[in-house]
Coordinates of C-alpha atoms in Angstrom, one line a residue:
X24 CA 170.4 146.8 58.8
X25 CA 173.1 145.3 60.9
X26 CA 173.9 141.6 60.0
X27 CA 174.9 139.4 63.0
X28 CA 176.1 135.8 63.1
X29 CA 173.8 134.0 65.4
X30 CA 175.5 132.5 68.5
X31 CA 174.4 131.8 72.0
X32 CA 176.0 135.1 73.2
X33 CA 174.5 137.3 70.4
X34 CA 171.0 135.7 71.0
X35 CA 171.3 136.5 74.8
X36 CA 172.3 140.1 74.1
X37 CA 169.5 140.6 71.6
X38 CA 166.9 139.2 74.0
X39 CA 168.1 141.5 76.8
X40 CA 168.0 144.5 74.5
X41 CA 164.4 143.7 73.4
X42 CA 163.2 143.4 77.0
X43 CA 164.3 147.0 77.6
X44 CA 161.2 148.0 75.6
X45 CA 158.8 146.6 78.2
X46 CA 156.5 149.1 79.9
X47 CA 157.6 147.5 83.1
X48 CA 161.0 149.2 82.5
X49 CA 159.6 152.7 82.9
X50 CA 158.9 152.8 86.6
X51 CA 159.9 156.5 86.7
X52 CA 156.4 157.3 85.3
X53 CA 154.5 155.3 87.9
X54 CA 154.4 158.0 90.5
X55 CA 152.8 160.4 88.1
X56 CA 150.3 157.8 86.9
X57 CA 149.4 156.8 90.5
X58 CA 148.8 160.4 91.4
X59 CA 146.4 160.8 88.4
X60 CA 144.6 157.6 89.3
X61 CA 144.1 158.6 92.9
X62 CA 142.9 162.1 92.0
X63 CA 140.3 160.7 89.6
X64 CA 139.2 158.2 92.2
X65 CA 138.7 160.9 94.8
X66 CA 137.4 163.8 92.6
X67 CA 135.7 162.0 89.7
X68 CA 134.6 164.2 86.8
X69 CA 136.4 167.4 87.9
X70 CA 139.8 165.6 88.0
X71 CA 139.1 164.2 84.5
X72 CA 138.2 167.7 83.2
X73 CA 141.3 169.3 84.9
X74 CA 143.7 166.7 83.4
X75 CA 142.1 167.0 80.0
X76 CA 142.7 170.7 80.1
X77 CA 146.3 170.3 81.3
X78 CA 147.4 167.5 78.9
X79 CA 145.0 167.8 75.8
X80 CA 144.4 171.6 76.0
X81 CA 140.7 171.2 75.7
X82 CA 137.9 172.4 78.0
X83 CA 135.5 169.6 78.9
X84 CA 132.4 169.5 81.1
X85 CA 129.5 167.2 81.8
X86 CA 127.6 168.7 78.7
X87 CA 130.3 168.1 76.1
X88 CA 132.1 165.0 77.5
X89 CA 130.1 162.4 75.6
X90 CA 130.1 162.2 71.8
X91 CA 126.7 163.1 70.4
X92 CA 124.8 161.6 67.5
X93 CA 125.3 164.9 65.7
X94 CA 129.0 164.7 66.1
X95 CA 129.1 161.1 64.7
X96 CA 127.0 162.2 61.7
X97 CA 129.4 165.0 61.1
X98 CA 132.3 162.5 61.3
X99 CA 130.7 160.4 58.6
X100 CA 130.7 163.4 56.3
X101 CA 134.4 163.9 56.8
X102 CA 135.5 160.4 56.1
X103 CA 135.9 159.2 52.5
X104 CA 133.1 156.9 51.4
X105 CA 135.7 154.4 50.0
X106 CA 137.4 154.1 53.4
X107 CA 134.0 153.5 55.1
X108 CA 133.3 150.8 52.5
X109 CA 136.7 149.2 53.3
X110 CA 136.0 149.4 57.1
X111 CA 132.7 147.6 56.5
X112 CA 134.5 144.8 54.5
X113 CA 137.1 144.5 57.3
X114 CA 134.3 144.3 59.9
X115 CA 132.7 141.4 58.0
X116 CA 135.9 139.4 57.9
X117 CA 136.8 140.1 61.6
X118 CA 133.3 139.2 62.8
X119 CA 133.2 136.0 60.7
X120 CA 136.6 134.9 62.2
X121 CA 135.6 135.7 65.8
X122 CA 132.2 134.1 65.5
X123 CA 134.1 130.8 65.2
X124 CA 135.6 131.4 68.6
X125 CA 132.3 131.5 70.5
X126 CA 131.8 128.9 73.2
X127 CA 128.6 127.7 74.7
X128 CA 127.5 126.6 78.1
X129 CA 127.5 122.8 78.5
X130 CA 126.0 120.4 81.0
X131 CA 126.9 116.7 81.6
X132 CA 124.2 114.6 83.3
X133 CA 125.5 111.3 84.7
X134 CA 123.5 108.2 85.7
X135 CA 124.7 108.5 89.3
X136 CA 122.5 111.6 89.8
X137 CA 125.2 114.3 89.3
X138 CA 125.2 117.2 86.8
X139 CA 128.4 119.0 86.0
X140 CA 128.8 121.8 83.6
X141 CA 130.1 125.2 82.6
X142 CA 128.1 128.3 82.2
X143 CA 129.4 131.0 79.8
X144 CA 128.4 134.6 80.6
X145 CA 129.4 137.7 78.7
X146 CA 131.2 140.4 80.7
X147 CA 128.6 143.1 81.3
X148 CA 130.5 146.3 80.7
X149 CA 133.8 146.8 78.8
X150 CA 135.9 149.9 78.3
X151 CA 137.8 150.4 75.1
X152 CA 140.7 152.8 75.0
X153 CA 141.6 154.3 71.6
X154 CA 144.6 156.7 71.1
X155 CA 143.9 160.0 69.5
X156 CA 145.7 162.5 67.3
X157 CA 148.4 161.1 64.9
X158 CA 148.2 157.7 66.8
X159 CA 144.5 157.2 65.9
X160 CA 144.0 153.7 64.5
X161 CA 140.5 152.8 63.4
X162 CA 141.7 149.3 62.8
X163 CA 142.3 148.9 66.5
X164 CA 138.8 150.1 67.3
X165 CA 137.5 147.1 65.2
X166 CA 139.8 144.6 66.8
X167 CA 138.8 145.6 70.3
X168 CA 135.1 146.1 69.8
X169 CA 134.1 143.2 67.5
X170 CA 135.1 140.3 69.7
X171 CA 133.4 142.0 72.6
X172 CA 130.3 142.4 70.5
X173 CA 130.4 138.8 69.3
X174 CA 130.8 137.7 72.9
X175 CA 127.5 139.5 73.8
X176 CA 128.9 142.3 76.0
X177 CA 125.9 144.5 76.9
X178 CA 127.7 147.8 77.2
X179 CA 130.8 148.8 75.2
X180 CA 132.2 152.1 76.4
X181 CA 134.9 153.8 74.4
X182 CA 137.2 156.6 75.5
X183 CA 139.5 158.6 73.2
X184 CA 141.2 161.9 73.6
X185 CA 139.8 164.9 71.7
X186 CA 141.8 167.4 69.6
X187 CA 142.1 171.0 70.7
X188 CA 138.9 171.7 68.7
X189 CA 137.0 169.4 71.1
X190 CA 136.3 166.7 68.5
X191 CA 137.6 163.2 68.3
X192 CA 139.2 161.8 65.2
X193 CA 136.6 161.3 62.5
X194 CA 137.8 157.8 61.4
X195 CA 137.7 156.7 65.0
X196 CA 134.1 157.8 65.4
X197 CA 133.0 156.1 62.2
X198 CA 134.8 152.8 63.1
X199 CA 133.3 152.9 66.5
X200 CA 129.8 153.3 65.2
X201 CA 130.2 150.6 62.5
X202 CA 131.7 148.1 65.0
X203 CA 129.0 148.6 67.6
X204 CA 130.2 150.9 70.4
X205 CA 127.4 152.0 72.6
X206 CA 128.9 155.2 74.0
X207 CA 132.0 157.3 73.4
X208 CA 133.7 159.8 75.8
X209 CA 136.2 162.5 74.9
X210 CA 138.9 161.7 77.4
X211 CA 142.4 160.1 77.1
X212 CA 145.5 159.3 79.0
X213 CA 145.8 157.8 82.5
X214 CA 142.7 159.9 83.6
X215 CA 140.6 157.9 81.1
X216 CA 141.8 154.6 82.5
X217 CA 141.0 155.8 86.0
X218 CA 137.5 156.9 85.0
X219 CA 136.8 153.5 83.5
X220 CA 138.3 151.7 86.5
X221 CA 136.6 153.6 89.3
X222 CA 133.7 155.3 87.6
X223 CA 132.7 159.0 87.7
X224 CA 129.4 160.8 87.6
X225 CA 129.6 160.9 83.8
X226 CA 131.6 157.9 82.9
X227 CA 130.5 154.4 84.0
X228 CA 132.8 152.0 85.8
X229 CA 133.4 149.0 83.6
X230 CA 134.5 145.4 84.4
X231 CA 137.3 145.2 81.9
X232 CA 139.6 147.7 80.0
X233 CA 141.1 146.9 76.6
X234 CA 143.1 148.8 74.0
X235 CA 146.5 150.3 73.3
X236 CA 148.0 153.6 74.5
X237 CA 151.2 155.4 75.5
X238 CA 153.3 154.6 78.5
X239 CA 151.0 156.4 80.8
X240 CA 148.0 154.5 79.6
X241 CA 149.9 151.2 79.8
X242 CA 151.1 151.9 83.4
X243 CA 147.6 153.0 84.4
X244 CA 146.1 149.8 83.1
X245 CA 148.7 147.8 85.0
X246 CA 147.9 149.8 88.2
X247 CA 144.1 149.4 88.1
X248 CA 144.3 145.6 87.4
X249 CA 142.4 144.0 90.2
X250 CA 139.8 146.8 90.4
X251 CA 139.0 145.7 86.8
X252 CA 140.4 143.2 84.4
X253 CA 142.6 144.3 81.5
X254 CA 143.6 142.7 78.2
X255 CA 147.4 143.2 78.6
X256 CA 150.1 145.7 79.2
X257 CA 151.2 146.0 75.6
X258 CA 154.7 146.9 74.5
X259 CA 156.0 148.4 71.2
X260 CA 155.2 146.6 68.0
X261 CA 157.5 143.9 66.6
X262 CA 158.0 141.6 63.6
X263 CA 160.2 138.6 63.1
X264 CA 160.7 137.1 59.6
X265 CA 162.0 133.5 59.4
X266 CA 163.3 132.9 55.9
X267 CA 165.5 130.7 53.8
X268 CA 167.2 131.2 50.5
X269 CA 163.8 130.9 48.6
X270 CA 162.5 134.2 50.1
X271 CA 162.1 137.3 48.0
X272 CA 164.4 139.9 49.6
X273 CA 162.4 142.9 48.5
X274 CA 159.2 141.4 50.1
X275 CA 161.1 140.6 53.3
X276 CA 162.6 144.1 53.5
X277 CA 159.2 145.7 53.0
X278 CA 157.6 143.6 55.6
X279 CA 160.3 144.4 58.2
X280 CA 159.8 148.1 57.6
X281 CA 156.0 147.8 57.9
X282 CA 156.4 147.4 61.7
X283 CA 159.6 149.4 62.2
X284 CA 157.6 152.5 61.1
X285 CA 155.3 152.3 64.1
X286 CA 157.7 154.1 66.5
X287 CA 161.4 154.3 67.5
X288 CA 160.9 151.4 70.0
X289 CA 159.5 149.0 67.4
X290 CA 161.5 145.9 66.6
X291 CA 162.2 144.3 63.2
X292 CA 164.2 141.1 63.0
X293 CA 165.1 138.7 60.1
X294 CA 166.3 135.2 61.0
X295 CA 167.7 133.4 58.0
X296 CA 170.0 130.5 57.0
X297 CA 171.1 132.4 53.9
X298 CA 173.9 135.0 54.0
X299 CA 173.1 136.0 50.4
X300 CA 169.5 136.8 51.4
X301 CA 170.7 138.7 54.5
X302 CA 172.8 141.0 52.4
X303 CA 170.1 141.5 49.7
X304 CA 167.5 142.3 52.4
X305 CA 169.9 144.9 54.0
X306 CA 170.3 146.6 50.6
X307 CA 166.6 146.6 49.9
X308 CA 165.9 148.2 53.3
X309 CA 168.4 151.0 52.5
X310 CA 166.6 151.6 49.2
X311 CA 163.2 151.7 50.8
X312 CA 164.3 154.1 53.5
X313 CA 164.9 156.7 50.7
X314 CA 161.3 156.7 49.7
X315 CA 159.2 155.9 52.7
X316 CA 157.6 158.8 54.6
X317 CA 158.6 157.9 58.2
X318 CA 162.3 157.7 57.4
X319 CA 163.5 159.2 60.7
X320 CA 161.4 156.8 62.8
X321 CA 162.4 153.9 60.7
X322 CA 166.1 154.6 61.0
X323 CA 166.0 155.0 64.8
X324 CA 163.9 151.8 65.1
X325 CA 166.3 149.8 63.0
X326 CA 169.3 151.3 64.8
X327 CA 168.0 150.4 68.2
X328 CA 166.1 147.2 67.7
X329 CA 166.6 146.0 64.1
X330 CA 168.7 142.8 63.3
X331 CA 169.4 140.4 60.5
X332 CA 170.5 137.2 62.2
X333 CA 172.3 134.5 60.2
X334 CA 171.7 131.0 61.6
X335 CA 173.9 127.9 60.9
X336 CA 170.8 125.7 60.4
X337 CA 167.0 125.9 60.3
X338 CA 166.9 124.2 63.7
X339 CA 169.0 127.0 65.2
X340 CA 166.8 129.6 63.5
X341 CA 163.6 128.0 64.8
X342 CA 165.0 127.8 68.3
X343 CA 165.8 131.5 68.2
X344 CA 162.3 132.3 66.8
X345 CA 160.8 130.4 69.7
X346 CA 163.0 132.2 72.3
X347 CA 162.2 135.7 71.0
X348 CA 158.4 134.8 70.8
X349 CA 157.6 137.7 68.5
X350 CA 154.3 139.5 68.3
X351 CA 154.2 139.0 64.5
X352 CA 156.0 136.1 62.8
X353 CA 156.3 135.7 59.0
X354 CA 157.5 132.3 57.7
X355 CA 158.9 132.5 54.2
X356 CA 160.5 129.1 53.6
X357 CA 160.3 126.3 51.1
X358 CA 157.6 124.6 53.2
X359 CA 156.1 127.4 55.5
X360 CA 153.3 125.1 56.8
X361 CA 155.8 122.4 57.7
X362 CA 158.0 125.0 59.4
X363 CA 155.0 126.4 61.3
X364 CA 154.4 123.1 63.1
X365 CA 157.7 123.6 64.9
X366 CA 156.9 127.1 66.1
X367 CA 155.9 127.2 69.8
X368 CA 155.8 130.9 70.5
X369 CA 154.3 133.6 68.4
X370 CA 151.4 136.0 68.6
X371 CA 150.3 135.7 64.9
X372 CA 151.9 133.6 62.2
X373 CA 151.8 134.6 58.6
X374 CA 152.6 131.8 56.1
X375 CA 154.1 132.3 52.6
X376 CA 155.3 135.3 50.7
X377 CA 151.8 136.7 50.0
X378 CA 150.7 136.7 53.7
X379 CA 152.3 140.1 54.6
X380 CA 151.8 141.3 58.1
X381 CA 149.6 144.3 57.2
X382 CA 147.0 141.7 56.0
X383 CA 146.5 140.8 59.6
X384 CA 146.6 144.4 60.8
X385 CA 143.6 145.5 58.7
X386 CA 141.6 142.9 56.9
X387 CA 142.0 139.1 57.1
X388 CA 140.0 138.6 60.3
X389 CA 142.3 137.4 63.1
X390 CA 142.8 139.9 65.9
X391 CA 145.8 142.2 65.6
X392 CA 146.0 142.8 69.4
X393 CA 148.8 140.4 70.2
X394 CA 151.2 139.6 73.0
X395 CA 154.5 141.5 72.9
X396 CA 157.9 141.5 74.5
X397 CA 158.2 137.7 74.6
X398 CA 154.8 137.2 76.3
X399 CA 153.7 135.1 73.4
X400 CA 155.2 132.3 75.5
X401 CA 152.2 132.4 77.7
X402 CA 149.6 134.9 76.3
X403 CA 147.3 134.7 73.3
X404 CA 145.8 137.2 70.8
X405 CA 142.7 139.1 72.0
X406 CA 139.7 137.0 71.4
X407 CA 136.0 136.4 72.2
X408 CA 137.3 134.4 75.3
X409 CA 138.6 137.7 76.7
X410 CA 135.0 139.0 77.0
X411 CA 133.3 136.1 78.7
X412 CA 133.4 134.5 82.1
X413 CA 133.1 130.9 82.9
X414 CA 131.2 129.6 85.9
X415 CA 131.4 126.0 87.0
X416 CA 128.1 124.2 87.6
X417 CA 127.8 121.4 90.2
X418 CA 124.5 119.6 91.1
X419 CA 124.4 116.3 93.1
X420 CA 121.4 114.4 94.1
X421 CA 121.3 112.9 97.6
X422 CA 122.0 109.5 96.1
X423 CA 125.0 110.8 94.2
X424 CA 126.5 112.5 97.3
X425 CA 125.8 109.5 99.6
X426 CA 128.1 107.4 97.5
X427 CA 131.1 109.8 97.9
X428 CA 130.5 111.7 101.1
X429 CA 132.9 109.7 103.2
X430 CA 135.7 110.3 100.7
X431 CA 135.1 114.0 100.8
X432 CA 135.1 114.0 104.7
X433 CA 138.4 112.1 104.7
X434 CA 140.0 114.6 102.3
X435 CA 138.7 117.6 104.3
X436 CA 140.0 116.2 107.6
X437 CA 143.4 115.5 106.1
X438 CA 143.7 119.2 105.4
X439 CA 142.5 120.1 108.9
X440 CA 139.1 121.5 107.8
X441 CA 136.6 119.9 110.1
X442 CA 134.0 122.5 109.1
X443 CA 134.3 121.3 105.5
X444 CA 133.9 117.7 106.6
X445 CA 130.9 118.6 108.8
X446 CA 129.2 120.4 105.9
X447 CA 129.1 117.1 104.1
X448 CA 128.6 114.8 107.1
X449 CA 125.6 116.8 108.5
X450 CA 123.5 115.7 105.5
X451 CA 123.8 112.0 106.6
X452 CA 123.9 112.4 110.4
X453 CA 120.5 110.8 110.9
X454 CA 121.6 107.7 109.2
X455 CA 124.4 107.2 111.7
X456 CA 121.8 107.2 114.5

């Protein structure tokens, strides 16, 4: 990996380079995506079937579009029982973590006759997009579905592209059933997002769409935002390791490569105060590249977006970490918990040398659907909050309103809204007489 002395100029250049990976930088695909969305909006099922034949080389119709119970049972027979057991353990951890995020409606009754509160209501219908083929990740099924289930969503609809044999990935089907998906449809790409956003005869319109996908899926989600809600427009995966001289270079190298192997656009960065560690990590990365299976992807990812940055001080290192605002942040320092208190921007934070990033990807419990491309400065991980709505509750008695009605009328008139003022004043007009 390239080793770079951290300066204001190098930090600026790296940030600019990382931002090139944003889905917003790929506007050349938007026209194609918008055409697909409009076609599905106008022609419903038939457009979905046509695009599935064109892109996925599979013939779909109203009879075979939805995954049947028999197909799910067949999937269970094709998945190793040990993996099913692991999925069930992961579900227990993920559910336990997300149960702690649940909020409840509250009401505050005051002596003056007013009641204020907040009503929490689950979103009624949610669509979950799951990639297919080699990019099928049952772990992402769990991370999308379980918080929706904990929130109390009544209808969880999953879409995922089928293979040329007309079947969806077996591990995806099993994960969906274990996590609590209510219905699954064999459709992927921008056409799947359009079907969820607008509804077709066979696929229901949902209120929110979540889940990762390729650039076409990402741009389709961005385009339908407003017709429905979405979780985010996710960019490529990224990891940042903040380490000092106490870190184990072999562990650090392995962790950097755990994310670089996702795809050629993934980013892996080490920020350290130790040149010796930097050089050791670089050597360990080279050694690992000779034995890991996704060598070609790893090499291109590291060439494009891989860095080892040497900072003059821990303060400078932490400033850089906060500026990059990485999706995954590992802290491997003498006092990782103390260092963590100075971190402002990160999607998920892993503390200590035995808290490797894949622990969060698969098993620990916190959600692995995280803000990317610097959006951790203002976005949070997917959570139960993403699947509920909050309604304000206001109830005033006549006595409570009488004490403040003149204040409200003054405020309304100051803004030029005499209708607003009148709406309050009319309730006390008889008293003026």
